[in-house]
JSON list of C-alpha atoms in Angstrom, two decimals:
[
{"chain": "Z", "resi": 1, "resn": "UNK", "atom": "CA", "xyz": [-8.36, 16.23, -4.36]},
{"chain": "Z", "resi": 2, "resn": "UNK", "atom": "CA", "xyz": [-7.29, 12.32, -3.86]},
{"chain": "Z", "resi": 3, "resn": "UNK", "atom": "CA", "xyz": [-5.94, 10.48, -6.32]},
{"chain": "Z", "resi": 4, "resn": "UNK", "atom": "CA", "xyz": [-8.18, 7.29, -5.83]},
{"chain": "Z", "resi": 5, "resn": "UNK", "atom": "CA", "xyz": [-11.49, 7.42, -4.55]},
{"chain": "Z", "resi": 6, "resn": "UNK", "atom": "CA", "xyz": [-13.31, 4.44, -3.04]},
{"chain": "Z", "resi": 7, "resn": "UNK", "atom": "CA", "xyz": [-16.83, 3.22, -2.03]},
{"chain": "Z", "resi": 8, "resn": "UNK", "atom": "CA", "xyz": [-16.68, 3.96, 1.78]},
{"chain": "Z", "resi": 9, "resn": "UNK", "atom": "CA", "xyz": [-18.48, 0.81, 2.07]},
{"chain": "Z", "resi": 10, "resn": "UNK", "atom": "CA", "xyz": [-18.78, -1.00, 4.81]},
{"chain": "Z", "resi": 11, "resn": "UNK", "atom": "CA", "xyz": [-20.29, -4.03, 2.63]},
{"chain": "Z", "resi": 12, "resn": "UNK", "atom": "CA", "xyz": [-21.65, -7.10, 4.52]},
{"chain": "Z", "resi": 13, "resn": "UNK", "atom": "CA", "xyz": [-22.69, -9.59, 2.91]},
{"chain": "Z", "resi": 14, "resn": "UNK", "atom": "CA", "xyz": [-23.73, -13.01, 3.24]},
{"chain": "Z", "resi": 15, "resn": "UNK", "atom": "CA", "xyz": [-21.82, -16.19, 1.99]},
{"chain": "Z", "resi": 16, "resn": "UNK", "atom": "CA", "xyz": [-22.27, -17.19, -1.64]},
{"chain": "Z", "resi": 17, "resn": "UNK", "atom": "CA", "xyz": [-23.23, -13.39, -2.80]},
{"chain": "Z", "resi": 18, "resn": "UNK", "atom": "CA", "xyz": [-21.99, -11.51, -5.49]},
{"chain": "Z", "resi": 19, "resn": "UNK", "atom": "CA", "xyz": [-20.44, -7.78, -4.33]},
{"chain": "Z", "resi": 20, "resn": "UNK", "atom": "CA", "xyz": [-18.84, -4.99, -6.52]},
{"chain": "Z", "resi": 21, "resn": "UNK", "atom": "CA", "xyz": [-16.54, -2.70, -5.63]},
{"chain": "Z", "resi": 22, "resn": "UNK", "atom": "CA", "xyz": [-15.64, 0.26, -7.11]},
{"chain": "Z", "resi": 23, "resn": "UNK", "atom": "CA", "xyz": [-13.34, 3.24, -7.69]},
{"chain": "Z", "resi": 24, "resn": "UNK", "atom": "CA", "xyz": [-12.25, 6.34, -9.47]},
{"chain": "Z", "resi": 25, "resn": "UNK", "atom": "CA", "xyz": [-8.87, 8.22, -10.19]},
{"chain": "Z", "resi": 26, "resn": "UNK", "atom": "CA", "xyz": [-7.81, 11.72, -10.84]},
{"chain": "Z", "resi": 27, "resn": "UNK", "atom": "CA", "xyz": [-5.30, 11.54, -12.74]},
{"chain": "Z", "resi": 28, "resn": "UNK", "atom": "CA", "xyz": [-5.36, 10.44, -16.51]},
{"chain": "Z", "resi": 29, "resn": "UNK", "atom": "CA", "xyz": [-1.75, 9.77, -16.48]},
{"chain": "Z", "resi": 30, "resn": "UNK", "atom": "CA", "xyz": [-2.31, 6.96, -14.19]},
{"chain": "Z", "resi": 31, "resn": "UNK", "atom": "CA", "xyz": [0.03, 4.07, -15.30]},
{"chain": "Z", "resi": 32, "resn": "UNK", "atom": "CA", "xyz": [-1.20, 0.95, -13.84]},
{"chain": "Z", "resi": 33, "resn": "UNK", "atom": "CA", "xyz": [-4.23, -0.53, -11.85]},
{"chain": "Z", "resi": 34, "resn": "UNK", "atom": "CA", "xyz": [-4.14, -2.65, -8.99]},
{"chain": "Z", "resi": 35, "resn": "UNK", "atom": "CA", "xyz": [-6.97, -3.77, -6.38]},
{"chain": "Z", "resi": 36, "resn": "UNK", "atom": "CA", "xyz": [-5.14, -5.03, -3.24]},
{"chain": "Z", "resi": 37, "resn": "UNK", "atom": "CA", "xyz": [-6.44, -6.84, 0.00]},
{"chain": "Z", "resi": 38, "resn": "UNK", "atom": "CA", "xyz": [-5.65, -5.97, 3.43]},
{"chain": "Z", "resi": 39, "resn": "UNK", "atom": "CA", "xyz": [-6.59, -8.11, 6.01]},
{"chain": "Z", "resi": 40, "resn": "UNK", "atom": "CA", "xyz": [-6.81, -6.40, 9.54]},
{"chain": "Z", "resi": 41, "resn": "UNK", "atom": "CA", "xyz": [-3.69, -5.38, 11.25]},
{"chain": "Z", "resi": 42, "resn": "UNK", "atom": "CA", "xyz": [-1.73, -6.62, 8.30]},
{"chain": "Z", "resi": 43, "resn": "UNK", "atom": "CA", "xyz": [0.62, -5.42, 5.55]},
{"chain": "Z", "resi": 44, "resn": "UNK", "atom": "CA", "xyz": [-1.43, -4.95, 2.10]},
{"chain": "Z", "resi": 45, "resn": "UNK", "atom": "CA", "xyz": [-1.12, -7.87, -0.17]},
{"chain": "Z", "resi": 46, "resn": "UNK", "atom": "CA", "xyz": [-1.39, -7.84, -3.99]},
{"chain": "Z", "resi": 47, "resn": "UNK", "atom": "CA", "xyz": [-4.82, -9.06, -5.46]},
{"chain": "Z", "resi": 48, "resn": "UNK", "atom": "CA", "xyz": [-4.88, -8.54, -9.12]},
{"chain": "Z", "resi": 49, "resn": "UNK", "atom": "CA", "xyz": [-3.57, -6.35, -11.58]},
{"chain": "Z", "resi": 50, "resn": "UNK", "atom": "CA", "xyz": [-6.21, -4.17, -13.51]},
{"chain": "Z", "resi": 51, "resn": "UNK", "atom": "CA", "xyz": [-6.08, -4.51, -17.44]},
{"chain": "Z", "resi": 52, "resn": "UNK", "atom": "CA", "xyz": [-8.35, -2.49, -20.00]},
{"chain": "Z", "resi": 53, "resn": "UNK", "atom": "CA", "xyz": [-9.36, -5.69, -21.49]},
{"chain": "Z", "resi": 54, "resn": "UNK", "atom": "CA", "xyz": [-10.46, -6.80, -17.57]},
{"chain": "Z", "resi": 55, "resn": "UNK", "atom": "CA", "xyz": [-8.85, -9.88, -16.61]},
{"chain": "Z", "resi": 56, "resn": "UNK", "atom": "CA", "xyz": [-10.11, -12.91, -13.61]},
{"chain": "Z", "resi": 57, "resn": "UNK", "atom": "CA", "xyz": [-8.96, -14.74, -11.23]},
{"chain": "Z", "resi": 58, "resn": "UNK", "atom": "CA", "xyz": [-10.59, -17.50, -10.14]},
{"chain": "Z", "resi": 59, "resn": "UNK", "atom": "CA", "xyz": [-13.88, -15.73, -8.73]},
{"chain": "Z", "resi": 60, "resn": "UNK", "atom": "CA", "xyz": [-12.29, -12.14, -8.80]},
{"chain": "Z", "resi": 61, "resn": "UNK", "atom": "CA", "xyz": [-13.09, -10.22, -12.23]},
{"chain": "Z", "resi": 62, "resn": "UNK", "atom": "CA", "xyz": [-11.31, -6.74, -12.78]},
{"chain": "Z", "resi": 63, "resn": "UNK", "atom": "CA", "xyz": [-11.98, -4.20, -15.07]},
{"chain": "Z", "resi": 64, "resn": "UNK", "atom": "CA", "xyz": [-10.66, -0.66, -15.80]},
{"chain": "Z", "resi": 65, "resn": "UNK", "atom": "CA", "xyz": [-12.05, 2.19, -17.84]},
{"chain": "Z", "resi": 66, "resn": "UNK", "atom": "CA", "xyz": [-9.85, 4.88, -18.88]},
{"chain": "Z", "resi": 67, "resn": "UNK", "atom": "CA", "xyz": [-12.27, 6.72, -20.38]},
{"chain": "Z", "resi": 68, "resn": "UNK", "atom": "CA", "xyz": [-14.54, 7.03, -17.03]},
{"chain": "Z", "resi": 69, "resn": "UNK", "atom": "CA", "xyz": [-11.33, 6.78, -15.16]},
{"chain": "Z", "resi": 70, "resn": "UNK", "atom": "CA", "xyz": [-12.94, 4.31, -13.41]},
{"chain": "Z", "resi": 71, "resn": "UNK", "atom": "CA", "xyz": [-11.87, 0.73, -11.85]},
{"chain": "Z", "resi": 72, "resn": "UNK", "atom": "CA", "xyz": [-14.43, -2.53, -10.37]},
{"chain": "Z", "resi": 73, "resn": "UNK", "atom": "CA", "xyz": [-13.87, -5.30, -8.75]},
{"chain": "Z", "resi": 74, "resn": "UNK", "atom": "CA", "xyz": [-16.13, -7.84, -9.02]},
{"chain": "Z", "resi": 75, "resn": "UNK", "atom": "CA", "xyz": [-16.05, -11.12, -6.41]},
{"chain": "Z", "resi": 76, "resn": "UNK", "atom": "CA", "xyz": [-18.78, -13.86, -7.09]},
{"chain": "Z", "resi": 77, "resn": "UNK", "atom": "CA", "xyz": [-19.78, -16.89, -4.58]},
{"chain": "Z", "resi": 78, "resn": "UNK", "atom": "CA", "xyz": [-18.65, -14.84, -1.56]},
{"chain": "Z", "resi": 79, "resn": "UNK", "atom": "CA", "xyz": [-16.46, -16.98, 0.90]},
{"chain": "Z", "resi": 80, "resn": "UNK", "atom": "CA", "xyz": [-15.97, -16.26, 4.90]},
{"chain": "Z", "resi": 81, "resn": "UNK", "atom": "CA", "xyz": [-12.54, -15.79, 3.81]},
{"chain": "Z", "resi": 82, "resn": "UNK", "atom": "CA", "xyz": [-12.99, -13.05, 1.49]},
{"chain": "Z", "resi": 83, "resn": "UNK", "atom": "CA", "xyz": [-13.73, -10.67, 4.20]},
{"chain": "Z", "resi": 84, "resn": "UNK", "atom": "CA", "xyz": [-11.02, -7.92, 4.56]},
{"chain": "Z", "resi": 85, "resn": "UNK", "atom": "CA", "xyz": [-10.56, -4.41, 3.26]},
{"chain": "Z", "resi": 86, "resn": "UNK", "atom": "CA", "xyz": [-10.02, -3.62, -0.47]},
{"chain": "Z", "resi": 87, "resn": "UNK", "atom": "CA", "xyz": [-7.74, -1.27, -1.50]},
{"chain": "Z", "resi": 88, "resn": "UNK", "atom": "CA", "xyz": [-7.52, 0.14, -5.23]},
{"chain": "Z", "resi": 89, "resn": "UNK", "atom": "CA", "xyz": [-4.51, 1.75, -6.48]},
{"chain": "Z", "resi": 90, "resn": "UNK", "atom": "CA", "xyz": [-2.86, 3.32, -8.79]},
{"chain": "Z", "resi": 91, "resn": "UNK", "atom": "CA", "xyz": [0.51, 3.84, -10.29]},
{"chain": "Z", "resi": 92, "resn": "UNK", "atom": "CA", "xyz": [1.56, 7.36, -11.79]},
{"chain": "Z", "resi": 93, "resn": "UNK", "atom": "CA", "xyz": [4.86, 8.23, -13.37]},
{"chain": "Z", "resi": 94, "resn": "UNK", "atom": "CA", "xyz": [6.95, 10.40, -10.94]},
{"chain": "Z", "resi": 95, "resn": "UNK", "atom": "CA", "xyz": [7.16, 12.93, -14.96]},
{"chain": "Z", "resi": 96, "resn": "UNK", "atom": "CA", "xyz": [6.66, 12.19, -18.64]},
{"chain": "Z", "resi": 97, "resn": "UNK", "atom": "CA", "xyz": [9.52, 10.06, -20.19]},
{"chain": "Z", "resi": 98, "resn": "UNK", "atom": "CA", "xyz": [10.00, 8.26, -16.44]},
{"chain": "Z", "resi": 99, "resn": "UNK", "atom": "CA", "xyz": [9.35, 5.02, -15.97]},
{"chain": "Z", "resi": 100, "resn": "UNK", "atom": "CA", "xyz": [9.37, 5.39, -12.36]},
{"chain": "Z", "resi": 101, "resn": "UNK", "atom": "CA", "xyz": [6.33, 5.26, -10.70]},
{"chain": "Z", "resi": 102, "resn": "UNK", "atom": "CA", "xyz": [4.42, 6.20, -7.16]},
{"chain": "Z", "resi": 103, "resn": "UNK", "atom": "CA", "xyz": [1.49, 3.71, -5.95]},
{"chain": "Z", "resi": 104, "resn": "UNK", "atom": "CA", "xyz": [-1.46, 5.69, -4.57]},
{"chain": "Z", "resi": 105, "resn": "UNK", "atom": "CA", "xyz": [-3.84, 4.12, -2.30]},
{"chain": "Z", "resi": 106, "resn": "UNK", "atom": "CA", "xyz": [-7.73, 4.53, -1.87]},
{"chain": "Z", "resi": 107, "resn": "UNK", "atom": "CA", "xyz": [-8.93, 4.53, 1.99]},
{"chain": "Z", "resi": 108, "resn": "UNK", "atom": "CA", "xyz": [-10.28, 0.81, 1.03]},
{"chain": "Z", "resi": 109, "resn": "UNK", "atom": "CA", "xyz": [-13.49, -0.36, 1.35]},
{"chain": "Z", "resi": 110, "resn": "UNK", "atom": "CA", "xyz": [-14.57, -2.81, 4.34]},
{"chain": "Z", "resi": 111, "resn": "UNK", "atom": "CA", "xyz": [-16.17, -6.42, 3.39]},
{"chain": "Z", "resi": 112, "resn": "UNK", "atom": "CA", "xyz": [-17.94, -9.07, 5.17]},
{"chain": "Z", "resi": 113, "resn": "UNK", "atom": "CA", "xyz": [-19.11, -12.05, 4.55]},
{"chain": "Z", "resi": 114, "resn": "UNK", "atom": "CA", "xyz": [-21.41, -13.35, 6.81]},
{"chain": "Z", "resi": 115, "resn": "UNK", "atom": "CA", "xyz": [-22.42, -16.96, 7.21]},
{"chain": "T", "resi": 1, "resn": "UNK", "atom": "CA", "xyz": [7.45, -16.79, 3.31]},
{"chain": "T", "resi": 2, "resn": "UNK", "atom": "CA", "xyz": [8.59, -13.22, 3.66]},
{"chain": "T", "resi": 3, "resn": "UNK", "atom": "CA", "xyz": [10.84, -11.32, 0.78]},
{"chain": "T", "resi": 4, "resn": "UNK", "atom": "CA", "xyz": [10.82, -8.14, 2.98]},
{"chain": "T", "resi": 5, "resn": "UNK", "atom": "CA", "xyz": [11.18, -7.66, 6.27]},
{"chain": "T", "resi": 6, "resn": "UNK", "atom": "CA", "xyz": [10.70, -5.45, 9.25]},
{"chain": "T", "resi": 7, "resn": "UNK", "atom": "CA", "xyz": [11.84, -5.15, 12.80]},
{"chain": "T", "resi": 8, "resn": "UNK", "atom": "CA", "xyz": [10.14, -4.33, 15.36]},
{"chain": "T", "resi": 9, "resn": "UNK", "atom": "CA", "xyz": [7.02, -5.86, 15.01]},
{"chain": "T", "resi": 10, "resn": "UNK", "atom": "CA", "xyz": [5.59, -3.89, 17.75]},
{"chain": "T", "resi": 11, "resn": "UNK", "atom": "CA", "xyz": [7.25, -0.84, 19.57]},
{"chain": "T", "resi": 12, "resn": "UNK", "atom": "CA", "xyz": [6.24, 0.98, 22.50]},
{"chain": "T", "resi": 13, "resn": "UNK", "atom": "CA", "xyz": [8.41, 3.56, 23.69]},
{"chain": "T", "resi": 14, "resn": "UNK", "atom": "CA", "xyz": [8.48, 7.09, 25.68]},
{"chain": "T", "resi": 15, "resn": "UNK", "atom": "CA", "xyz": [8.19, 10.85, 24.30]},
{"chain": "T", "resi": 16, "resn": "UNK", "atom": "CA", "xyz": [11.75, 12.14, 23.38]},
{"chain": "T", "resi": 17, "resn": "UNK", "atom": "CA", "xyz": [13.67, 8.75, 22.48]},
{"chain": "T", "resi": 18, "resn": "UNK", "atom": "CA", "xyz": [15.20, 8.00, 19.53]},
{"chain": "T", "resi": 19, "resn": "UNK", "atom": "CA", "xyz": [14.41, 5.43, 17.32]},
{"chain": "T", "resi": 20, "resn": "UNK", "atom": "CA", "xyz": [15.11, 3.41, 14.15]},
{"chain": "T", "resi": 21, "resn": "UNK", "atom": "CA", "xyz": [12.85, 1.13, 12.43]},
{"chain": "T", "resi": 22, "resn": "UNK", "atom": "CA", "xyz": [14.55, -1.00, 10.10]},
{"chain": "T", "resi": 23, "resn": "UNK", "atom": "CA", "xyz": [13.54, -3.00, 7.02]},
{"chain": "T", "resi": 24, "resn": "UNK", "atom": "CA", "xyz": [15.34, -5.22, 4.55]},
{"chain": "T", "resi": 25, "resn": "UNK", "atom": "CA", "xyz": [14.60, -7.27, 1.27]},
{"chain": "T", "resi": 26, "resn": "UNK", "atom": "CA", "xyz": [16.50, -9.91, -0.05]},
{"chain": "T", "resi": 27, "resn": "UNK", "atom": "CA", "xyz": [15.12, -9.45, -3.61]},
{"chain": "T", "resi": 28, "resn": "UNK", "atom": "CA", "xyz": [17.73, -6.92, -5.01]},
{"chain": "T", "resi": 29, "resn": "UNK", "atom": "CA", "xyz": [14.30, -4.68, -5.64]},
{"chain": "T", "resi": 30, "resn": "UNK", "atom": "CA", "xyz": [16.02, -1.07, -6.32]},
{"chain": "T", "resi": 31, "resn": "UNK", "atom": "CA", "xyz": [12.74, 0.67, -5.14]},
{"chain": "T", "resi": 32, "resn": "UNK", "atom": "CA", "xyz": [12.12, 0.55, -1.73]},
{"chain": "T", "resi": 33, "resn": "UNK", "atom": "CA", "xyz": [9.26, 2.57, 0.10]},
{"chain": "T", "resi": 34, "resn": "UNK", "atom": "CA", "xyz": [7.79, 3.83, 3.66]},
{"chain": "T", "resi": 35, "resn": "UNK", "atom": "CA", "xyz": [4.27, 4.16, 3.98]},
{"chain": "T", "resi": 36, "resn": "UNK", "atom": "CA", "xyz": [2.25, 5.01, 7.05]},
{"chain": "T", "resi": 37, "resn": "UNK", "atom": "CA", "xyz": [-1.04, 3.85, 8.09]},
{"chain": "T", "resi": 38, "resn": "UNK", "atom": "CA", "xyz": [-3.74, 4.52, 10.74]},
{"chain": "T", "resi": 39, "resn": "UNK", "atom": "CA", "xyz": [-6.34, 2.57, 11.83]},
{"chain": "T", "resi": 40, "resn": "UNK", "atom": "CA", "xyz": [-9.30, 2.79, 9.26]},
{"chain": "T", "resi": 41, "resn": "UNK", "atom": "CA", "xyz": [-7.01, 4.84, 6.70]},
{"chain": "T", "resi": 42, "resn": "UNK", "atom": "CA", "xyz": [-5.38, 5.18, 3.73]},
{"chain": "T", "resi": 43, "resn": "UNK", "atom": "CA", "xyz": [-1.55, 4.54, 3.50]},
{"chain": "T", "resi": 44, "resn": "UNK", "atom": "CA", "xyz": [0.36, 7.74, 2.99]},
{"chain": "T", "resi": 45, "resn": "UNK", "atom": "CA", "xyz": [4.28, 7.75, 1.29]},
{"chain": "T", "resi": 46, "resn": "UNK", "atom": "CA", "xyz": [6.86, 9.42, 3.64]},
{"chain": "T", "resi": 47, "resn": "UNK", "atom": "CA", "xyz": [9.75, 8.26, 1.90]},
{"chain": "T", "resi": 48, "resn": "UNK", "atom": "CA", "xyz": [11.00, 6.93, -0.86]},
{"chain": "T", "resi": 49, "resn": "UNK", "atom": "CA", "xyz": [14.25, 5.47, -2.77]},
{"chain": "T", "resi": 50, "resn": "UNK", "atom": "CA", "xyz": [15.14, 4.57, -6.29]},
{"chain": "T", "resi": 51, "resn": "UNK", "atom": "CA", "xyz": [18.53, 3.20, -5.64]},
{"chain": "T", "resi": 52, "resn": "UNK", "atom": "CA", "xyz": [21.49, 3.08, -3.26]},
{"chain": "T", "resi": 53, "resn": "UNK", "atom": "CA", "xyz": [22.23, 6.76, -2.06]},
{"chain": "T", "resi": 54, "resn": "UNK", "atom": "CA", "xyz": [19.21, 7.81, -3.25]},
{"chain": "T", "resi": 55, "resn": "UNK", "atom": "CA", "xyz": [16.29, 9.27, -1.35]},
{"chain": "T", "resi": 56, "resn": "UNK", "atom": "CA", "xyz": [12.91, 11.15, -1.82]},
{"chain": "T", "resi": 57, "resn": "UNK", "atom": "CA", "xyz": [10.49, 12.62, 0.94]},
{"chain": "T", "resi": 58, "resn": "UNK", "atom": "CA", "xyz": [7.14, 11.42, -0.21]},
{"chain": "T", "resi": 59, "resn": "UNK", "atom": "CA", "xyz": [3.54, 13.30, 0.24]},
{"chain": "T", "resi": 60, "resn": "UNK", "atom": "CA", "xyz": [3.11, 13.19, 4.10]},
{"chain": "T", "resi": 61, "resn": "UNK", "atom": "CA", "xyz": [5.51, 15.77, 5.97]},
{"chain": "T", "resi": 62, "resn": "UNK", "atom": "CA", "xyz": [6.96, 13.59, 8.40]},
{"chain": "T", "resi": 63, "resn": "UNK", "atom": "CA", "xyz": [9.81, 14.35, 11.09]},
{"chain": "T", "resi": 64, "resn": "UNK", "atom": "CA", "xyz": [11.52, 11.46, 9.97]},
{"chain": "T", "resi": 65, "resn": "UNK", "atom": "CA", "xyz": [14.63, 10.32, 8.12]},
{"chain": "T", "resi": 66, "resn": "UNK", "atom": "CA", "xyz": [15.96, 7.67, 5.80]},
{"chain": "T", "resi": 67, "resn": "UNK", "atom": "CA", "xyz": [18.99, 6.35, 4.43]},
{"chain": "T", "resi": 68, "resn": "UNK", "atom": "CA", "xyz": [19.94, 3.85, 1.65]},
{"chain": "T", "resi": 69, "resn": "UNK", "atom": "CA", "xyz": [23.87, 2.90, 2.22]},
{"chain": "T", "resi": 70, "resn": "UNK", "atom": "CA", "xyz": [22.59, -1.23, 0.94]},
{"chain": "T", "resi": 71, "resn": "UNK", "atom": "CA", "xyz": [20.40, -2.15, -1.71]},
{"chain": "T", "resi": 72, "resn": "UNK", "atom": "CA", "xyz": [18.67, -4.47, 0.69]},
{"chain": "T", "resi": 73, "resn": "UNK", "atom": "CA", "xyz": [18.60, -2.07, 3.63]},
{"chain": "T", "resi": 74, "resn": "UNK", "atom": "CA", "xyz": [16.33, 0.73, 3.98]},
{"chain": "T", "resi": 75, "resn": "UNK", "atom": "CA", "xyz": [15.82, 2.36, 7.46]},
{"chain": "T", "resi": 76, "resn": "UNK", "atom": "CA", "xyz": [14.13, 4.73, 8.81]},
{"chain": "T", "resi": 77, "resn": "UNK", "atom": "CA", "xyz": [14.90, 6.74, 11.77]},
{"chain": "T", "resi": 78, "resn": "UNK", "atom": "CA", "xyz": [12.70, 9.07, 14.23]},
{"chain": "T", "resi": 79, "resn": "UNK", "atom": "CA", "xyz": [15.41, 11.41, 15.85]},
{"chain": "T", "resi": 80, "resn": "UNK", "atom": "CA", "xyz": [12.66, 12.44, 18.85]},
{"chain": "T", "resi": 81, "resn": "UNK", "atom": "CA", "xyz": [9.78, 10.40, 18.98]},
{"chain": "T", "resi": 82, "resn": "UNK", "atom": "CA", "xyz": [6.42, 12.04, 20.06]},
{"chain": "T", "resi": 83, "resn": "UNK", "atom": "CA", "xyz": [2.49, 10.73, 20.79]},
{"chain": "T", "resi": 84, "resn": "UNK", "atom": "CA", "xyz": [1.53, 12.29, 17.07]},
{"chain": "T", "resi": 85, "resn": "UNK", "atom": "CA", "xyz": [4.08, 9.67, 15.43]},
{"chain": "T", "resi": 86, "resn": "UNK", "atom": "CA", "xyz": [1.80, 6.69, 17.11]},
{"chain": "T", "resi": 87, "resn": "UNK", "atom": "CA", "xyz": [1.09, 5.05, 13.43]},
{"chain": "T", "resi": 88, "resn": "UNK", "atom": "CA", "xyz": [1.57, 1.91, 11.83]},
{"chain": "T", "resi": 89, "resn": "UNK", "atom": "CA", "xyz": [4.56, 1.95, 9.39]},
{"chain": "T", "resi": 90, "resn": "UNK", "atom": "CA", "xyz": [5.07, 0.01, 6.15]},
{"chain": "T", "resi": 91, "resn": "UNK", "atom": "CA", "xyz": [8.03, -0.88, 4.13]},
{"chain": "T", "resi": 92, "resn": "UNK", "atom": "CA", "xyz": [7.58, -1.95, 0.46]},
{"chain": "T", "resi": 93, "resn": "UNK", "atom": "CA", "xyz": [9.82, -2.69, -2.27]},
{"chain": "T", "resi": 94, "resn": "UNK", "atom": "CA", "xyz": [9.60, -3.15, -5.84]},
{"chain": "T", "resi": 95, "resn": "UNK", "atom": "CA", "xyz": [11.57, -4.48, -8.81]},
{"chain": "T", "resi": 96, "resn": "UNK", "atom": "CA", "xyz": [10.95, -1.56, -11.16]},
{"chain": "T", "resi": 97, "resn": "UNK", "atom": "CA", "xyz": [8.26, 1.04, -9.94]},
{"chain": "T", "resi": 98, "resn": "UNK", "atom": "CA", "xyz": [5.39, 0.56, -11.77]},
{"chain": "T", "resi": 99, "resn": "UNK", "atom": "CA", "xyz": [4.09, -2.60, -11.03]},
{"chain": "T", "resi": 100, "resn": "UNK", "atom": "CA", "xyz": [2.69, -3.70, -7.70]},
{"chain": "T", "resi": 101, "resn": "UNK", "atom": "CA", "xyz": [4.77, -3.79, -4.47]},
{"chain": "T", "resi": 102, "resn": "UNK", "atom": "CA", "xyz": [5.50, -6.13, -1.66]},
{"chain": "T", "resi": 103, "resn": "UNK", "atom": "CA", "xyz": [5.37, -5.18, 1.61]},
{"chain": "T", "resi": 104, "resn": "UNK", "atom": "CA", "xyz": [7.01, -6.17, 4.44]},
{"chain": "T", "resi": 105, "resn": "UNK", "atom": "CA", "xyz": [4.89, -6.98, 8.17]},
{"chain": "T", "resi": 106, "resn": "UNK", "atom": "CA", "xyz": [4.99, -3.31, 9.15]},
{"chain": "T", "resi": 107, "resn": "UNK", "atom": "CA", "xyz": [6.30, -2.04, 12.89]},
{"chain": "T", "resi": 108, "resn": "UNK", "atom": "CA", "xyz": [3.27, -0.89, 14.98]},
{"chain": "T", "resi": 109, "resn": "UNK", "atom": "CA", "xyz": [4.71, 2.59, 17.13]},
{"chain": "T", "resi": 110, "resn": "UNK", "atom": "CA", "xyz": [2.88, 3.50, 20.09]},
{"chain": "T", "resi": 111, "resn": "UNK", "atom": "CA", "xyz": [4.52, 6.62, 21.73]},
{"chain": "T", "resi": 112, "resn": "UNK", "atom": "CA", "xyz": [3.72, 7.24, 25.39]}
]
């Protein structure tokens, strides 16, 4: 079973919409929350942190339910820009009283925004 | 501007050959990672390291090594390379584990 599991997507959009993302993890003793963005052919590149309060940035609005075990990722007023692949991840402590941690990575899912 | 960096960029190179891709950070980040990537797919950990002289294989058997002599230096090393290794590879580092890394530019292998 994977650790993070992602809308296969692909989502294509056109400029100005609103898209949601979404995710799930496996394991409850999942640390911390991330949604990064990868653009294509290039290293992964922090987004946002994921906070159970949900936090934004700018148009980019993340929340995280550990109760669901569940993570979004909302983007409003799509740009051209915004197209890449989304990546959610998690961080899980390597064993209890650690505070070393592992980042596992969902398979992403594709946007584009269309003009 | 780049924290973390790897060399090659790009590497194309025959069946048998040894070869070394390196990666460095000038962040004094104890963590340091190797990830590798195929088109369309998730990033998988081959390696890991939570300090100098320490080293962890990570969840994707993988015929390679690494060492960690230098806080800032973390190769890794392919003693025979072969088609199947044909992958993008990823170097990340991180200040203390649990919050999010930075990666370096990644070396794209092509084995022939």
């Amino acid at each position: 079973r994977k650790e993070v599991e992602q809308d296969p997507g692909p989502f294509n959009v056109p400029e100005g919409a609103t898209v949601a993302f979404n995710c799930t993890y496996s394991n409850s003793a999942s640390q911390s929350f991330f949604w990064y963005r990868q653009d294509c052919r290039k290293e992964p590149k922090l987004l946002m942190s994921v906070y159970s309060s949900g936090n934004e940035d700018g148009r980019f609005t993340a929340q995280l339910n550990r109760a669901s075990q569940y993570i979004s990722l909302l983007i409003r007023d799509s740009k051209l820009s915004d197209s890449a692949t989304y990546l959610c991840v998690v961080n899980i402590l390597v064993d209890r009283g650690s505070t070393l941690g592992r980042l596992y990575f969902g398979r992403g899912t594709q946007l584009t925004v269309w003009p | 501007e780049a924290d973390i960096y790897q060399t090659p960029r790009y590497l194309v190179i025959g069946t048998g050959k040894k070869i070394t891709l390196e990666c460095s950070q000038t962040m004094g980040h104890d963590k340091m990672y190797w990830y590798q990537q195929d088109p369309g797919m998730e990033l998988h950990l081959i390696h890991y390291s939570y300090g100098v002289n320490s080293t962890e294989k990570g969840d994707l058997s993988s015929e390679s090594t690494v060492s960690r002599i230098r806080t800032e230096h973390f190769p890794l090393t392919l003693e025979s390379a072969r088609p199947s290794h044909t992958s993008q590879y990823l170097c990340a580092s991180s200040e203390y584990g649990h919050e999010g890394y930075t990666f370096g530019s990644g070396t794209r292998l092509t084995v022939v």
